[in-house]
mmCIF file of C-alpha atoms in Angstrom:
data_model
loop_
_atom_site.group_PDB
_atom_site.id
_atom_site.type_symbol
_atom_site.label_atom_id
_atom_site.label_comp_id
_atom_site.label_asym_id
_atom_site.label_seq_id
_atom_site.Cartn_x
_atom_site.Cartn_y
_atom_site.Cartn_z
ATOM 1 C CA UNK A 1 0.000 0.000 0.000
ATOM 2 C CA UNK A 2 1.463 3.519 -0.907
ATOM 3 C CA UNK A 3 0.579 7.271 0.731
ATOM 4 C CA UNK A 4 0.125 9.806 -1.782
ATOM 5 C CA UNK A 5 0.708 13.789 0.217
ATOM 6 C CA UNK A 6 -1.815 15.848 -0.993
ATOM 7 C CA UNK A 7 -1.535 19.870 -1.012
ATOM 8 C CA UNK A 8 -3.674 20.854 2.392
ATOM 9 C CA UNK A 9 -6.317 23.714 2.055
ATOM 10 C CA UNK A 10 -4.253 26.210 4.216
ATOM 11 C CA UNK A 11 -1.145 25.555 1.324
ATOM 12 C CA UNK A 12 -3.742 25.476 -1.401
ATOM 13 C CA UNK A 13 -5.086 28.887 -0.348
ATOM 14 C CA UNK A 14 -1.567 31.088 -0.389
ATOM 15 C CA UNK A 15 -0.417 29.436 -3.643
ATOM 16 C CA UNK A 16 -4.181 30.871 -4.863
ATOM 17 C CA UNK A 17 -3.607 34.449 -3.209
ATOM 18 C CA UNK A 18 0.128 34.347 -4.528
ATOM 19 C CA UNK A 19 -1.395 33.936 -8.473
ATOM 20 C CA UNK A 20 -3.917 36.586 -8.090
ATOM 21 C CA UNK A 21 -0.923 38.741 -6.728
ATOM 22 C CA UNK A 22 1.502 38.414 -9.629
ATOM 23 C CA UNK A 23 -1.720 38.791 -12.092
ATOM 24 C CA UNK A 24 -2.674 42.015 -10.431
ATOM 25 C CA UNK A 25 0.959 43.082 -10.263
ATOM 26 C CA UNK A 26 1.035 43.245 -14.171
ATOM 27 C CA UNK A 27 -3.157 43.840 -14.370
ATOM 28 C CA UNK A 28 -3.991 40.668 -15.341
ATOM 29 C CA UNK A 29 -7.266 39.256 -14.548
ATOM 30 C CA UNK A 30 -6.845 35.445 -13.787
ATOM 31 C CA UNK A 31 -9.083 32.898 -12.360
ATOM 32 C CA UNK A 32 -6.794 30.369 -10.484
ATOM 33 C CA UNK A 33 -7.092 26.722 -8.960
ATOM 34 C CA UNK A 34 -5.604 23.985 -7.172
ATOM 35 C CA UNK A 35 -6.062 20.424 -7.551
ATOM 36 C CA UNK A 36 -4.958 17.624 -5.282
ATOM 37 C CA UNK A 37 -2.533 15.507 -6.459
ATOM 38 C CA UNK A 38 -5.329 13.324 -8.352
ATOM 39 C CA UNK A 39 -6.542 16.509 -9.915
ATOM 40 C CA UNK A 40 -9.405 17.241 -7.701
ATOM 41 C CA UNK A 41 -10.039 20.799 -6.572
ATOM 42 C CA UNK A 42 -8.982 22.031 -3.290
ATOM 43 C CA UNK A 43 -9.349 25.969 -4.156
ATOM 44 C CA UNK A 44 -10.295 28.451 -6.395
ATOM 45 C CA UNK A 45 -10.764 32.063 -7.207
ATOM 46 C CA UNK A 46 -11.389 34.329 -10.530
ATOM 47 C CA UNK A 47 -10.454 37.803 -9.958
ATOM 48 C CA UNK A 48 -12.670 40.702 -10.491
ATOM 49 C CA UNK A 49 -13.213 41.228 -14.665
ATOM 50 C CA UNK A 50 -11.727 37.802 -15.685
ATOM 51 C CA UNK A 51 -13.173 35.696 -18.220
ATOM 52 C CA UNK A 52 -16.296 33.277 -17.162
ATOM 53 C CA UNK A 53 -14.146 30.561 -19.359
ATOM 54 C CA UNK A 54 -11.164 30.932 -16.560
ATOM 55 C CA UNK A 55 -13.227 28.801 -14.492
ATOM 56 C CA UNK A 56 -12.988 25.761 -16.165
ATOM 57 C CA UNK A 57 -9.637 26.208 -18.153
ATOM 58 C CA UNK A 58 -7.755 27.065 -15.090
ATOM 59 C CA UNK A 59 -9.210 23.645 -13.365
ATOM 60 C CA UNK A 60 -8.143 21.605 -16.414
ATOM 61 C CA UNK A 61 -4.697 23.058 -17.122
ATOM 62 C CA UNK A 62 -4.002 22.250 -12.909
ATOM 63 C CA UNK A 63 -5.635 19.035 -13.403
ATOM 64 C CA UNK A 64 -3.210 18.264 -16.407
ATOM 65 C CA UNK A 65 -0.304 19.263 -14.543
ATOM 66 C CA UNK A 66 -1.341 16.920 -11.519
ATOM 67 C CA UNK A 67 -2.085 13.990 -13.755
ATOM 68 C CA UNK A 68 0.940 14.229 -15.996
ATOM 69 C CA UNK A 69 3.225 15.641 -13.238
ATOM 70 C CA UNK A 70 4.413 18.128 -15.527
ATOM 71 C CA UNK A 71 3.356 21.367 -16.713
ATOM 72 C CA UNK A 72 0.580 21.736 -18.642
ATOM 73 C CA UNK A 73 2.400 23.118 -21.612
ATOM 74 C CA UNK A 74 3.900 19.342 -22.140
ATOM 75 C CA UNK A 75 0.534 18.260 -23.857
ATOM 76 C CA UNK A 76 0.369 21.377 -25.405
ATOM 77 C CA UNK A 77 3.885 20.824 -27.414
ATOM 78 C CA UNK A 78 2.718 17.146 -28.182
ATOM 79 C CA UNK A 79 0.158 18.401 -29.861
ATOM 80 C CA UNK A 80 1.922 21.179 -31.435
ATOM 81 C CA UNK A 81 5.082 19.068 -32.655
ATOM 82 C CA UNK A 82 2.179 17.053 -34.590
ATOM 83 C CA UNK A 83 0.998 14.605 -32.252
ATOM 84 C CA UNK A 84 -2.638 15.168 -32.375
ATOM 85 C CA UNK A 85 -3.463 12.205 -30.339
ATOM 86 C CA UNK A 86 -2.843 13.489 -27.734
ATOM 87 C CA UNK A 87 -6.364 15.286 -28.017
ATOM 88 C CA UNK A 88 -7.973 11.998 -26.975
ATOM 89 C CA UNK A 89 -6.495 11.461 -24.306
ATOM 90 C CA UNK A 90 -9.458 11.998 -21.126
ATOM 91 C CA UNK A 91 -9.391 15.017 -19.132
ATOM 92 C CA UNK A 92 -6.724 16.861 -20.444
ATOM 93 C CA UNK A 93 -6.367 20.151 -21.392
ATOM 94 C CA UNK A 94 -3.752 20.864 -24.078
ATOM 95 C CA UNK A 95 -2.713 24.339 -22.760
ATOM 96 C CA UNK A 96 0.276 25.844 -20.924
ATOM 97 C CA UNK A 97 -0.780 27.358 -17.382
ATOM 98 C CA UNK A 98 -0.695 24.228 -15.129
ATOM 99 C CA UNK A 99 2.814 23.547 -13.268
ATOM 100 C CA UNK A 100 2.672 20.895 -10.774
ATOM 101 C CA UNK A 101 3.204 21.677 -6.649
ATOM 102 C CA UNK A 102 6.287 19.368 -5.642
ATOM 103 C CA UNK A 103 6.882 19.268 -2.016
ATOM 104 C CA UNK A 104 9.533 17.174 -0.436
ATOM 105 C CA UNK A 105 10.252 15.539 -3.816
ATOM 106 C CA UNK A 106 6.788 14.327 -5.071
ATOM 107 C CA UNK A 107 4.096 15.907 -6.532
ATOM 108 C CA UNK A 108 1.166 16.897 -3.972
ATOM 109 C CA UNK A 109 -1.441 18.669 -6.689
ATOM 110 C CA UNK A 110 -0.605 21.070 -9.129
ATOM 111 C CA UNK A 111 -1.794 25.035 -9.691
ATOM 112 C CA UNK A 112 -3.356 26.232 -13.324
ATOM 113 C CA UNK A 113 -4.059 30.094 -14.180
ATOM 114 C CA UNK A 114 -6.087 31.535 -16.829
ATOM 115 C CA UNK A 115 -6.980 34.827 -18.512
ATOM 116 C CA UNK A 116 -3.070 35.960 -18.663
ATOM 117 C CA UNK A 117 -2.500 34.237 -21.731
ATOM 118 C CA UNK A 118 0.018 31.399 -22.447
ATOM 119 C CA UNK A 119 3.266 32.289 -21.223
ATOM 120 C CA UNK A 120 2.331 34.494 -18.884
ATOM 121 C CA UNK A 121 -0.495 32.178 -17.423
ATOM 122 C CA UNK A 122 2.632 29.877 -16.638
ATOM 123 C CA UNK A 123 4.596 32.819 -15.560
ATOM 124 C CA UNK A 124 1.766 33.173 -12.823
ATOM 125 C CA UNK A 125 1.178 29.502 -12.186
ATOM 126 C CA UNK A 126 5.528 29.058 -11.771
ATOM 127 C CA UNK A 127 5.459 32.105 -9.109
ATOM 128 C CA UNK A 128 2.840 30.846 -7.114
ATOM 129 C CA UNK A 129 3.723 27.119 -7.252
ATOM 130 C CA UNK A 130 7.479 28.287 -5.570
ATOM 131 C CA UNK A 131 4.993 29.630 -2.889
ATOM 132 C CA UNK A 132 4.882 26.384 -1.380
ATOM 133 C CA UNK A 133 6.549 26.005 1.735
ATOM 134 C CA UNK A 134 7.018 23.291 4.032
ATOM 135 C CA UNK A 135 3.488 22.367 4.647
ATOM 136 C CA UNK A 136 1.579 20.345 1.735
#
């Protein structure tokens, strides 16, 4: 039998307010989640203005990152570098944003932004991931 650590709410919560402050720092309005480590959500919030869609793409690209246990933007280059098959593959969302939450060496749940746009959704979602401290 194996223990998977999972990212606890407290954890969850400052990796969420540290997104929404990067976003606001460059006036970027995000909605932000994270997912437990089986890509279940343990928090999220959409700032003021942002997109209705960041709801749901934010959830997917942090649920990508859990499942895959790497960034979000992986399945987006597989599909890019011609590997459409990827598409079928359940659950996934094929777009950089997600980076996963590694604490003590293993993956715990993963964060995903939206409504920064591509590089700078990762941007976000990298800042706020190094948030996490010594609590999962």
């Amino acid at each position: 039998m194996t223990t998977q650590p999972n990212v606890a709410l407290a954890a969850a919560r400052r990796v969420v307010a540290a997104a929404l402050a990067e976003a606001q720092e460059h006036g970027w309005r995000i909605g932000v989640a994270v997912v437990d480590a089986s890509g279940e959500l343990v928090a999220f919030e959409r700032a003021d203005g942002a997109q209705l869609i960041t709801i749901s793409v934010a959830q997917g690209k942090a649920r990508t990152a859990a499942l895959l246990k790497a960034p979000s933007k992986a399945f987006e280059d597989f599909i890019n570098g011609g590997r459409p098959s990827f598409l079928s593959t359940p659950g996934v969302t094929a777009l950089e944003g997600g980076v996963p939450l590694v604490w003590r060496g293993q993956v715990v749940g993963a964060v995903g932004v939206s409504g920064a746009h591509g590089p700078n959704d990762t941007q976000v979602a990298e800042r706020a991931a190094a948030t996490l401290s010594t609590q999962p």
